[in-house]
């Protein structure tokens, strides 16, 4: 089946190139949605900006780093209190945000002095913190402030601090994806190999593209500890600035989120010859496969098998309890990009769920190649979906649950469709074996939520239909 | 209760001082930027989708913020500004955005076009573009009127407070038109929750005053219905805004949020402007009701006298037993902070630290409510303007003793880390359930707020085992 022109898109027919309905025996060599292309103004797209791709998604995760945002206060305010990435040091990264509070006079006369002063103040106010990332924003990029020069000056004045600069204003690129790229490339070129890590194991790796959403990183870390593998750097979940400077010493780069962080893995391969291994960390089959691959690389297969067997004994019965009750349920996934291809087959294989529609905010064509290869026939694959398209698709596929963000979740609640937070999770972590049981539990609770069924009841109706019964026994 | 402050009283008059934030940079902002406030004003209008001219983040995060606070979705569009616009100008994207919205949303009647820092620096001619858009709309949709309001809200000026005021003013300026007198009263409450809008409507109805509240956000708390209709949008219609020019007067309840709009209605359409202090607490509410009565000639009904009495009765149970001499910090919108400071003093709480954001230092100096606090306070008050939340955090770290913090959810970790009870007020309050539905204004709001304060302090006494036994017999 070819590309789809939805009714709501009759006035913007170019949207047809972005929406694909997979037909029998088709693959992405025949049809591939156009992706990573500019959004049509006024369509109510879900996309964010390049600045947030750098600050909110990657840099702001670090647990020991001041995030200095050079611009008006809004860019700081908006990228604060919007993520669930805890740390093991009291969530410094979620508590604070810094702005140079740029005003009109700085637009006119330049904001470099303001930036320099704000940087010194931040280090003075928090003397225990010695690391900083400086971000430009739309206005500071437009007026051309030289933030690199300011950073050099501050580092000269304060020899014990280290500062990294990220220059990707919100208008750069077409989505947050641009910001991921800028930060990745900047870091490898400017900061990797500026500090030697302490090696404590004969097996070392970097774990790349995992941001410790509700403790994902910390859960997976228990596996690496049991396998005796040293993670030199987490890029960037529960991570530190200095650990990321030592990425060049790992023997292996394990990549979870290829979209946000594949760039740095590629560069580490190119510049330092470190092999890249992509894994999926969501789902039993995938997680086991990932652990097997990592262990095969280090020649510790037996340890890996023992870990997997332990975890299966502990968690598989719980997963299967949910699988029995979720079999045949229909799911839609509206998230950033990679979670489409991470999840579509894992929920199908591990939980018997059919993914009937997927929309990506910032995925590229290669993400769609992956998801179309893994996804089902009769499923919609949408690039940069917008609100009216969502309504139409929901009507076509009638999902039992949607994995998406809280705002869209609030919208579809009115349609009696439950959502599970596909960004920050409901009650995670969702990675690893235990995590996927959490995902299954949250999905079950959503699908069998009594309230949404009650919402469909009109109390004026004399003969209401029976409501489904939720089984509340422990899994 | 907590330690008695029984040291020998110093013989000096109370000092109320206004000081600015001394640092250049901000650590933990109290307010968002102007375009965010403009979007909040825009969503209060029915059949309106604001179009934000800037990067996509300027819209996406603000929609998320509204969703966090209200647990609802609101429609706001973006022109999705990219590099080419930064070089060649972005007005084409405004034109395209307006046409796409008009095509895909056939009921759309208002589009505020909200600028951001980037498009103000680029210098896009919004007024000129609106003229082009209106020509294109007339051609494509003959007979259909879509109001396009230019809203200039560069993020490097003001804050979401001034952005709200600017968008409100621009929409009224664009849409209001002189016609037959309506006999109605305009009521501009400023940036408040649906709970306050509902309370004001109830009071006006009890006084039998025909009035329009701008913006009527009652449906920001919207139902799940069997028919699956989505009713999450403002109730203020184009006709309501048109007729704001034909009212008997405008009651402005928020100096910094509604004052500029009521002044515009006075200057341009000769609608008398009646500013009053934001009605938080008993005395402020009294003054508002008296003013309404004076404007309309309608008496204050018995039902409100009784409601006032019930509130006073409830407050009297709490004030000198539990609240007296408790030291409070309040942060948030200036109209809220000044109003709550006065309310605190009515119930014997001591608002010793007030934090108001924004670069309106000179304006704040002239605010008569500061002089009023000076006259009334028998304790020292520090008012920090241009404040961020680090001003609060560092004062606590340096030894300021507080019994209570009142403010919005962005300050939650200051309270959590210092183990100080905190009552959520203002915007946003995403870490507490259902607050948008509850009034803070009026007698009822004062009573409910005081009870929330009391229950928060009680829970804290129990949790910290601090004389929790006092409540054994209350």
mmCIF file of N, CA and C in Angstrom, chain A residues 8-9 11-12 39-44 46-49 52 56 72-74 77-78 80-82 91 95-99 101-104 107 114 117-118 121 125-126 138-139 142 171-174 386-388 391 407 410-411 413-416 455 457, chain B residues 21 23-29 31-33 56-57 60-61 63 65 67-68 71-73 75-83 93 96-97 100-101 103-105 117-118 121 155-157 222-226 228 230 232 390 393 397 410 413 417 428 430:
data_model
loop_
_atom_site.group_PDB
_atom_site.id
_atom_site.type_symbol
_atom_site.label_atom_id
_atom_site.label_comp_id
_atom_site.label_asym_id
_atom_site.label_seq_id
_atom_site.Cartn_x
_atom_site.Cartn_y
_atom_site.Cartn_z
ATOM 1 N N UNK A 8 -7.678 15.113 6.847
ATOM 2 C CA UNK A 8 -7.348 16.410 7.455
ATOM 3 C C UNK A 8 -6.186 17.100 6.740
ATOM 4 N N UNK A 9 -5.507 16.367 5.883
ATOM 5 C CA UNK A 9 -4.350 16.934 5.178
ATOM 6 C C UNK A 9 -4.683 17.346 3.742
ATOM 7 N N UNK A 11 -5.584 20.002 2.514
ATOM 8 C CA UNK A 11 -5.024 21.309 2.132
ATOM 9 C C UNK A 11 -3.504 21.355 2.207
ATOM 10 N N UNK A 12 -2.911 20.321 2.770
ATOM 11 C CA UNK A 12 -1.441 20.254 2.812
ATOM 12 C C UNK A 12 -1.013 18.870 2.297
ATOM 13 N N UNK A 39 9.025 21.299 9.306
ATOM 14 C CA UNK A 39 7.602 21.205 9.639
ATOM 15 C C UNK A 39 6.832 22.297 8.909
ATOM 16 N N UNK A 40 5.613 21.981 8.493
ATOM 17 C CA UNK A 40 4.758 23.000 7.877
ATOM 18 C C UNK A 40 4.248 23.923 8.982
ATOM 19 N N UNK A 41 4.430 25.246 8.861
ATOM 20 C CA UNK A 41 3.954 26.153 9.918
ATOM 21 C C UNK A 41 2.461 25.994 10.155
ATOM 22 N N UNK A 42 2.075 26.094 11.423
ATOM 23 C CA UNK A 42 0.647 26.086 11.752
ATOM 24 C C UNK A 42 0.015 24.705 11.813
ATOM 25 N N UNK A 43 0.815 23.648 11.769
ATOM 26 C CA UNK A 43 0.204 22.311 11.760
ATOM 27 C C UNK A 43 0.023 21.717 13.148
ATOM 28 N N UNK A 44 0.448 22.383 14.194
ATOM 29 C CA UNK A 44 0.424 21.835 15.545
ATOM 30 C C UNK A 44 1.228 20.533 15.638
ATOM 31 N N UNK A 46 4.440 18.263 17.025
ATOM 32 C CA UNK A 46 4.856 17.923 18.394
ATOM 33 C C UNK A 46 6.314 18.287 18.649
ATOM 34 N N UNK A 47 6.966 18.853 17.650
ATOM 35 C CA UNK A 47 8.416 18.968 17.735
ATOM 36 C C UNK A 47 8.911 20.048 18.679
ATOM 37 N N UNK A 48 10.056 19.809 19.249
ATOM 38 C CA UNK A 48 10.761 20.817 20.019
ATOM 39 C C UNK A 48 11.884 21.403 19.180
ATOM 40 N N UNK A 49 12.857 22.031 19.861
ATOM 41 C CA UNK A 49 13.905 22.731 19.126
ATOM 42 C C UNK A 49 15.274 22.106 19.380
ATOM 43 N N UNK A 52 16.818 22.358 22.915
ATOM 44 C CA UNK A 52 16.347 21.394 23.915
ATOM 45 C C UNK A 52 16.932 20.016 23.636
ATOM 46 N N UNK A 56 18.258 19.650 27.195
ATOM 47 C CA UNK A 56 17.310 18.875 27.995
ATOM 48 C C UNK A 56 17.561 17.379 27.868
ATOM 49 N N UNK A 72 17.573 34.715 27.071
ATOM 50 C CA UNK A 72 16.506 35.145 27.980
ATOM 51 C C UNK A 72 16.085 33.983 28.878
ATOM 52 N N UNK A 73 15.417 34.300 29.977
ATOM 53 C CA UNK A 73 15.179 33.272 30.981
ATOM 54 C C UNK A 73 14.271 32.130 30.544
ATOM 55 N N UNK A 74 13.452 32.353 29.499
ATOM 56 C CA UNK A 74 12.476 31.336 29.102
ATOM 57 C C UNK A 74 13.094 30.001 28.730
ATOM 58 N N UNK A 77 13.829 28.281 31.977
ATOM 59 C CA UNK A 77 12.586 27.908 32.664
ATOM 60 C C UNK A 77 11.946 26.681 31.997
ATOM 61 N N UNK A 78 11.916 26.699 30.668
ATOM 62 C CA UNK A 78 11.194 25.658 29.937
ATOM 63 C C UNK A 78 11.912 24.310 29.912
ATOM 64 N N UNK A 80 13.414 22.892 32.437
ATOM 65 C CA UNK A 80 13.570 22.603 33.857
ATOM 66 C C UNK A 80 12.234 22.049 34.337
ATOM 67 N N UNK A 81 12.237 21.022 35.171
ATOM 68 C CA UNK A 81 11.000 20.376 35.622
ATOM 69 C C UNK A 81 10.224 19.749 34.471
ATOM 70 N N UNK A 82 10.918 19.220 33.500
ATOM 71 C CA UNK A 82 10.213 18.547 32.407
ATOM 72 C C UNK A 82 10.783 17.161 32.147
ATOM 73 N N UNK A 91 19.904 14.362 42.769
ATOM 74 C CA UNK A 91 19.193 14.990 41.644
ATOM 75 C C UNK A 91 19.577 16.449 41.414
ATOM 76 N N UNK A 95 17.291 19.839 39.946
ATOM 77 C CA UNK A 95 16.944 20.920 40.872
ATOM 78 C C UNK A 95 17.278 22.308 40.340
ATOM 79 N N UNK A 96 18.286 22.372 39.489
ATOM 80 C CA UNK A 96 18.791 23.709 39.133
ATOM 81 C C UNK A 96 18.863 23.936 37.632
ATOM 82 N N UNK A 97 18.680 25.192 37.278
ATOM 83 C CA UNK A 97 18.913 25.612 35.905
ATOM 84 C C UNK A 97 19.451 27.044 35.966
ATOM 85 N N UNK A 98 20.279 27.402 34.993
ATOM 86 C CA UNK A 98 20.959 28.697 35.045
ATOM 87 C C UNK A 98 20.703 29.453 33.741
ATOM 88 N N UNK A 99 20.508 30.748 33.865
ATOM 89 C CA UNK A 99 20.277 31.564 32.677
ATOM 90 C C UNK A 99 21.070 32.858 32.816
ATOM 91 N N UNK A 101 19.867 35.498 31.682
ATOM 92 C CA UNK A 101 18.789 36.478 31.803
ATOM 93 C C UNK A 101 19.030 37.668 30.876
ATOM 94 N N UNK A 102 19.207 37.349 29.647
ATOM 95 C CA UNK A 102 19.560 38.364 28.655
ATOM 96 C C UNK A 102 18.436 39.391 28.476
ATOM 97 N N UNK A 103 18.819 40.644 28.401
ATOM 98 C CA UNK A 103 17.856 41.734 28.232
ATOM 99 C C UNK A 103 18.138 42.487 26.933
ATOM 100 N N UNK A 104 17.282 43.452 26.671
ATOM 101 C CA UNK A 104 17.373 44.159 25.399
ATOM 102 C C UNK A 104 18.749 44.809 25.199
ATOM 103 N N UNK A 107 21.139 42.515 23.753
ATOM 104 C CA UNK A 107 20.889 42.252 22.337
ATOM 105 C C UNK A 107 21.557 43.357 21.511
ATOM 106 N N UNK A 114 27.914 39.772 30.017
ATOM 107 C CA UNK A 114 26.848 39.213 30.849
ATOM 108 C C UNK A 114 27.094 37.715 31.080
ATOM 109 N N UNK A 117 30.091 37.210 33.459
ATOM 110 C CA UNK A 117 29.701 37.506 34.835
ATOM 111 C C UNK A 117 28.821 36.392 35.413
ATOM 112 N N UNK A 118 27.867 35.928 34.617
ATOM 113 C CA UNK A 118 26.967 34.870 35.089
ATOM 114 C C UNK A 118 27.731 33.578 35.378
ATOM 115 N N UNK A 121 29.601 34.045 38.651
ATOM 116 C CA UNK A 121 28.623 34.001 39.751
ATOM 117 C C UNK A 121 28.192 32.580 40.056
ATOM 118 N N UNK A 125 28.637 30.873 43.563
ATOM 119 C CA UNK A 125 27.486 30.491 44.389
ATOM 120 C C UNK A 125 27.529 29.009 44.752
ATOM 121 N N UNK A 126 28.081 28.196 43.855
ATOM 122 C CA UNK A 126 28.139 26.753 44.102
ATOM 123 C C UNK A 126 29.591 26.305 44.007
ATOM 124 N N UNK A 138 18.509 31.104 20.540
ATOM 125 C CA UNK A 138 18.219 31.874 19.308
ATOM 126 C C UNK A 138 18.812 33.290 19.354
ATOM 127 N N UNK A 139 18.518 34.099 20.379
ATOM 128 C CA UNK A 139 19.000 35.489 20.319
ATOM 129 C C UNK A 139 20.519 35.608 20.429
ATOM 130 N N UNK A 142 21.947 34.789 17.108
ATOM 131 C CA UNK A 142 21.681 35.821 16.097
ATOM 132 C C UNK A 142 22.596 37.026 16.261
ATOM 133 N N UNK A 171 16.510 27.569 16.496
ATOM 134 C CA UNK A 171 16.068 27.551 15.091
ATOM 135 C C UNK A 171 16.955 26.670 14.212
ATOM 136 N N UNK A 172 18.037 26.093 14.772
ATOM 137 C CA UNK A 172 18.929 25.256 13.973
ATOM 138 C C UNK A 172 18.235 23.937 13.636
ATOM 139 N N UNK A 173 18.413 23.491 12.405
ATOM 140 C CA UNK A 173 17.837 22.210 12.012
ATOM 141 C C UNK A 173 16.326 22.232 12.056
ATOM 142 N N UNK A 174 15.724 21.046 11.986
ATOM 143 C CA UNK A 174 14.262 20.988 11.908
ATOM 144 C C UNK A 174 13.625 20.482 13.200
ATOM 145 N N UNK A 386 0.838 15.436 13.397
ATOM 146 C CA UNK A 386 0.246 16.587 14.089
ATOM 147 C C UNK A 386 -1.119 16.231 14.650
ATOM 148 N N UNK A 387 -1.702 17.175 15.366
ATOM 149 C CA UNK A 387 -2.876 16.849 16.170
ATOM 150 C C UNK A 387 -4.061 16.316 15.361
ATOM 151 N N UNK A 388 -4.385 16.961 14.265
ATOM 152 C CA UNK A 388 -5.551 16.501 13.492
ATOM 153 C C UNK A 388 -5.278 15.125 12.895
ATOM 154 N N UNK A 391 -5.970 12.490 15.556
ATOM 155 C CA UNK A 391 -7.390 12.178 15.713
ATOM 156 C C UNK A 391 -7.852 11.201 14.628
ATOM 157 N N UNK A 407 1.107 15.583 27.669
ATOM 158 C CA UNK A 407 0.147 16.520 27.072
ATOM 159 C C UNK A 407 -0.801 15.807 26.111
ATOM 160 N N UNK A 410 -3.223 13.764 27.986
ATOM 161 C CA UNK A 410 -4.389 14.486 28.494
ATOM 162 C C UNK A 410 -5.430 14.684 27.395
ATOM 163 N N UNK A 411 -4.954 14.868 26.180
ATOM 164 C CA UNK A 411 -5.859 15.066 25.046
ATOM 165 C C UNK A 411 -6.664 13.795 24.769
ATOM 166 N N UNK A 413 -7.236 11.303 26.656
ATOM 167 C CA UNK A 413 -8.074 10.911 27.798
ATOM 168 C C UNK A 413 -9.542 11.228 27.516
ATOM 169 N N UNK A 414 -9.768 12.376 26.859
ATOM 170 C CA UNK A 414 -11.134 12.787 26.546
ATOM 171 C C UNK A 414 -11.793 11.817 25.560
ATOM 172 N N UNK A 415 -10.968 11.071 24.824
ATOM 173 C CA UNK A 415 -11.491 10.082 23.883
ATOM 174 C C UNK A 415 -11.566 8.704 24.540
ATOM 175 N N UNK A 416 -11.351 8.678 25.850
ATOM 176 C CA UNK A 416 -11.404 7.448 26.647
ATOM 177 C C UNK A 416 -10.287 6.478 26.288
ATOM 178 N N UNK A 455 -16.243 6.234 31.791
ATOM 179 C CA UNK A 455 -16.424 7.474 31.033
ATOM 180 C C UNK A 455 -17.329 7.253 29.826
ATOM 181 N N UNK A 457 -19.944 5.476 29.782
ATOM 182 C CA UNK A 457 -21.319 5.236 30.214
ATOM 183 C C UNK A 457 -22.092 6.550 30.255
ATOM 184 N N UNK B 21 17.688 41.753 42.938
ATOM 185 C CA UNK B 21 18.669 40.666 42.839
ATOM 186 C C UNK B 21 19.974 41.286 42.397
ATOM 187 N N UNK B 23 22.828 39.613 41.490
ATOM 188 C CA UNK B 23 23.552 38.865 40.456
ATOM 189 C C UNK B 23 23.026 39.208 39.055
ATOM 190 N N UNK B 24 23.883 39.060 38.072
ATOM 191 C CA UNK B 24 23.455 39.274 36.683
ATOM 192 C C UNK B 24 22.628 38.083 36.215
ATOM 193 N N UNK B 25 23.179 36.909 36.424
ATOM 194 C CA UNK B 25 22.516 35.696 35.932
ATOM 195 C C UNK B 25 21.411 35.241 36.862
ATOM 196 N N UNK B 26 20.659 34.289 36.351
ATOM 197 C CA UNK B 26 19.551 33.720 37.131
ATOM 198 C C UNK B 26 19.871 32.269 37.463
ATOM 199 N N UNK B 27 19.618 31.880 38.696
ATOM 200 C CA UNK B 27 19.629 30.461 39.052
ATOM 201 C C UNK B 27 18.210 30.117 39.478
ATOM 202 N N UNK B 28 17.567 29.291 38.708
ATOM 203 C CA UNK B 28 16.174 28.891 38.935
ATOM 204 C C UNK B 28 15.201 30.058 38.800
ATOM 205 N N UNK B 29 14.755 30.297 37.573
ATOM 206 C CA UNK B 29 13.854 31.424 37.306
ATOM 207 C C UNK B 29 12.482 31.217 37.953
ATOM 208 N N UNK B 31 9.791 33.044 36.772
ATOM 209 C CA UNK B 31 8.821 33.262 35.698
ATOM 210 C C UNK B 31 9.377 32.701 34.397
ATOM 211 N N UNK B 32 8.464 32.411 33.494
ATOM 212 C CA UNK B 32 8.830 32.075 32.119
ATOM 213 C C UNK B 32 8.929 33.390 31.328
ATOM 214 N N UNK B 33 9.180 33.285 30.031
ATOM 215 C CA UNK B 33 9.377 34.488 29.224
ATOM 216 C C UNK B 33 8.055 35.013 28.655
ATOM 217 N N UNK B 56 10.448 26.069 17.458
ATOM 218 C CA UNK B 56 9.372 25.176 17.904
ATOM 219 C C UNK B 56 9.347 24.984 19.413
ATOM 220 N N UNK B 57 10.515 25.116 20.049
ATOM 221 C CA UNK B 57 10.573 24.934 21.492
ATOM 222 C C UNK B 57 9.748 25.970 22.240
ATOM 223 N N UNK B 60 6.295 24.308 22.092
ATOM 224 C CA UNK B 60 6.160 22.948 22.616
ATOM 225 C C UNK B 60 6.273 22.915 24.134
ATOM 226 N N UNK B 61 7.227 23.647 24.683
ATOM 227 C CA UNK B 61 7.431 23.602 26.134
ATOM 228 C C UNK B 61 6.332 24.342 26.890
ATOM 229 N N UNK B 63 3.205 24.615 25.868
ATOM 230 C CA UNK B 63 2.038 23.714 25.869
ATOM 231 C C UNK B 63 2.202 22.647 26.944
ATOM 232 N N UNK B 65 3.906 22.980 29.688
ATOM 233 C CA UNK B 65 3.734 23.664 30.979
ATOM 234 C C UNK B 65 2.246 23.787 31.337
ATOM 235 N N UNK B 67 -0.113 21.922 30.188
ATOM 236 C CA UNK B 67 -0.613 20.559 30.424
ATOM 237 C C UNK B 67 -0.231 20.078 31.822
ATOM 238 N N UNK B 68 0.969 20.453 32.262
ATOM 239 C CA UNK B 68 1.404 20.062 33.601
ATOM 240 C C UNK B 68 0.507 20.692 34.657
ATOM 241 N N UNK B 71 -3.426 19.630 33.688
ATOM 242 C CA UNK B 71 -3.677 18.247 33.271
ATOM 243 C C UNK B 71 -4.678 18.234 32.107
ATOM 244 N N UNK B 72 -4.429 19.110 31.169
ATOM 245 C CA UNK B 72 -5.265 19.240 29.979
ATOM 246 C C UNK B 72 -4.370 19.623 28.807
ATOM 247 N N UNK B 73 -4.872 19.407 27.592
ATOM 248 C CA UNK B 73 -4.137 19.845 26.409
ATOM 249 C C UNK B 73 -4.719 21.139 25.856
ATOM 250 N N UNK B 75 -4.327 23.951 22.484
ATOM 251 C CA UNK B 75 -3.806 24.068 21.123
ATOM 252 C C UNK B 75 -3.069 25.387 20.934
ATOM 253 N N UNK B 76 -1.796 25.292 20.578
ATOM 254 C CA UNK B 76 -1.001 26.463 20.224
ATOM 255 C C UNK B 76 -0.141 26.043 19.035
ATOM 256 N N UNK B 77 -0.057 26.910 18.019
ATOM 257 C CA UNK B 77 0.695 26.566 16.813
ATOM 258 C C UNK B 77 2.016 27.328 16.766
ATOM 259 N N UNK B 78 2.930 26.805 15.964
ATOM 260 C CA UNK B 78 4.238 27.432 15.792
ATOM 261 C C UNK B 78 4.486 27.703 14.318
ATOM 262 N N UNK B 79 5.283 28.748 14.043
ATOM 263 C CA UNK B 79 5.696 28.962 12.650
ATOM 264 C C UNK B 79 6.939 28.138 12.329
ATOM 265 N N UNK B 80 7.461 27.413 13.314
ATOM 266 C CA UNK B 80 8.609 26.522 13.097
ATOM 267 C C UNK B 80 9.761 27.234 12.395
ATOM 268 N N UNK B 81 10.261 28.242 13.029
ATOM 269 C CA UNK B 81 11.347 29.053 12.449
ATOM 270 C C UNK B 81 12.633 28.237 12.291
ATOM 271 N N UNK B 82 13.261 28.332 11.130
ATOM 272 C CA UNK B 82 14.531 27.642 10.903
ATOM 273 C C UNK B 82 15.594 28.629 10.427
ATOM 274 N N UNK B 83 16.792 28.081 10.129
ATOM 275 C CA UNK B 83 17.929 28.954 9.783
ATOM 276 C C UNK B 83 17.633 29.912 8.630
ATOM 277 N N UNK B 93 6.639 32.398 6.732
ATOM 278 C CA UNK B 93 6.187 31.295 7.579
ATOM 279 C C UNK B 93 4.959 31.703 8.397
ATOM 280 N N UNK B 96 2.112 31.438 5.853
ATOM 281 C CA UNK B 96 1.783 30.037 5.632
ATOM 282 C C UNK B 96 1.053 29.458 6.854
ATOM 283 N N UNK B 97 1.557 29.784 8.036
ATOM 284 C CA UNK B 97 0.947 29.280 9.262
ATOM 285 C C UNK B 97 -0.504 29.721 9.402
ATOM 286 N N UNK B 100 -2.635 27.790 6.810
ATOM 287 C CA UNK B 100 -2.803 26.376 7.167
ATOM 288 C C UNK B 100 -3.794 26.234 8.321
ATOM 289 N N UNK B 101 -3.685 27.128 9.310
ATOM 290 C CA UNK B 101 -4.634 27.087 10.427
ATOM 291 C C UNK B 101 -6.058 27.354 9.941
ATOM 292 N N UNK B 103 -7.303 26.891 6.994
ATOM 293 C CA UNK B 103 -7.796 25.787 6.175
ATOM 294 C C UNK B 103 -8.211 24.590 7.032
ATOM 295 N N UNK B 104 -7.392 24.266 7.987
ATOM 296 C CA UNK B 104 -7.615 23.006 8.715
ATOM 297 C C UNK B 104 -8.539 23.170 9.920
ATOM 298 N N UNK B 105 -8.768 24.404 10.352
ATOM 299 C CA UNK B 105 -9.656 24.622 11.504
ATOM 300 C C UNK B 105 -10.770 25.577 11.082
ATOM 301 N N UNK B 117 11.961 36.193 20.927
ATOM 302 C CA UNK B 117 13.231 36.935 20.852
ATOM 303 C C UNK B 117 13.818 36.863 19.445
ATOM 304 N N UNK B 118 13.789 35.658 18.854
ATOM 305 C CA UNK B 118 14.451 35.533 17.554
ATOM 306 C C UNK B 118 13.776 36.384 16.496
ATOM 307 N N UNK B 121 14.433 40.064 16.910
ATOM 308 C CA UNK B 121 15.787 40.463 16.499
ATOM 309 C C UNK B 121 15.909 40.476 14.975
ATOM 310 N N UNK B 155 11.428 37.862 24.214
ATOM 311 C CA UNK B 155 11.717 37.226 25.504
ATOM 312 C C UNK B 155 12.739 37.986 26.319
ATOM 313 N N UNK B 156 13.475 38.897 25.678
ATOM 314 C CA UNK B 156 14.505 39.639 26.412
ATOM 315 C C UNK B 156 13.936 40.888 27.099
ATOM 316 N N UNK B 157 12.623 41.002 27.106
ATOM 317 C CA UNK B 157 11.959 42.055 27.882
ATOM 318 C C UNK B 157 10.932 41.387 28.784
ATOM 319 N N UNK B 222 -11.984 20.578 32.218
ATOM 320 C CA UNK B 222 -13.046 20.093 31.330
ATOM 321 C C UNK B 222 -13.295 18.599 31.525
ATOM 322 N N UNK B 223 -14.512 18.173 31.216
ATOM 323 C CA UNK B 223 -14.928 16.806 31.560
ATOM 324 C C UNK B 223 -14.555 15.733 30.531
ATOM 325 N N UNK B 224 -14.560 14.474 31.009
ATOM 326 C CA UNK B 224 -14.587 13.307 30.122
ATOM 327 C C UNK B 224 -16.057 12.972 29.931
ATOM 328 N N UNK B 225 -16.545 13.032 28.711
ATOM 329 C CA UNK B 225 -17.976 12.860 28.467
ATOM 330 C C UNK B 225 -18.247 11.590 27.655
ATOM 331 N N UNK B 226 -19.444 11.043 27.817
ATOM 332 C CA UNK B 226 -19.756 9.819 27.064
ATOM 333 C C UNK B 226 -19.579 10.017 25.551
ATOM 334 N N UNK B 228 -17.414 11.803 24.076
ATOM 335 C CA UNK B 228 -16.005 12.018 23.738
ATOM 336 C C UNK B 228 -15.720 13.397 23.138
ATOM 337 N N UNK B 230 -14.367 17.195 23.096
ATOM 338 C CA UNK B 230 -13.257 17.870 23.771
ATOM 339 C C UNK B 230 -13.636 19.333 23.952
ATOM 340 N N UNK B 232 -11.979 21.559 26.090
ATOM 341 C CA UNK B 232 -10.920 22.274 26.800
ATOM 342 C C UNK B 232 -10.525 23.513 26.007
ATOM 343 N N UNK B 390 16.895 31.279 43.616
ATOM 344 C CA UNK B 390 18.155 31.174 44.373
ATOM 345 C C UNK B 390 18.193 32.212 45.497
ATOM 346 N N UNK B 393 16.526 30.411 48.228
ATOM 347 C CA UNK B 393 17.321 29.279 48.714
ATOM 348 C C UNK B 393 18.537 29.743 49.522
ATOM 349 N N UNK B 397 19.644 29.108 53.383
ATOM 350 C CA UNK B 397 20.934 28.477 53.686
ATOM 351 C C UNK B 397 21.780 29.350 54.608
ATOM 352 N N UNK B 410 7.715 25.354 40.947
ATOM 353 C CA UNK B 410 9.116 25.415 40.537
ATOM 354 C C UNK B 410 10.035 25.594 41.749
ATOM 355 N N UNK B 413 11.802 22.210 45.462
ATOM 356 C CA UNK B 413 12.975 21.617 46.109
ATOM 357 C C UNK B 413 13.587 22.526 47.175
ATOM 358 N N UNK B 417 14.216 20.429 50.450
ATOM 359 C CA UNK B 417 15.574 20.292 50.992
ATOM 360 C C UNK B 417 15.728 20.968 52.348
ATOM 361 N N UNK B 428 3.120 27.684 37.972
ATOM 362 C CA UNK B 428 2.324 26.455 37.880
ATOM 363 C C UNK B 428 2.332 25.695 39.200
ATOM 364 N N UNK B 430 2.017 22.134 39.383
ATOM 365 C CA UNK B 430 1.877 20.778 38.830
ATOM 366 C C UNK B 430 2.134 19.661 39.835
#
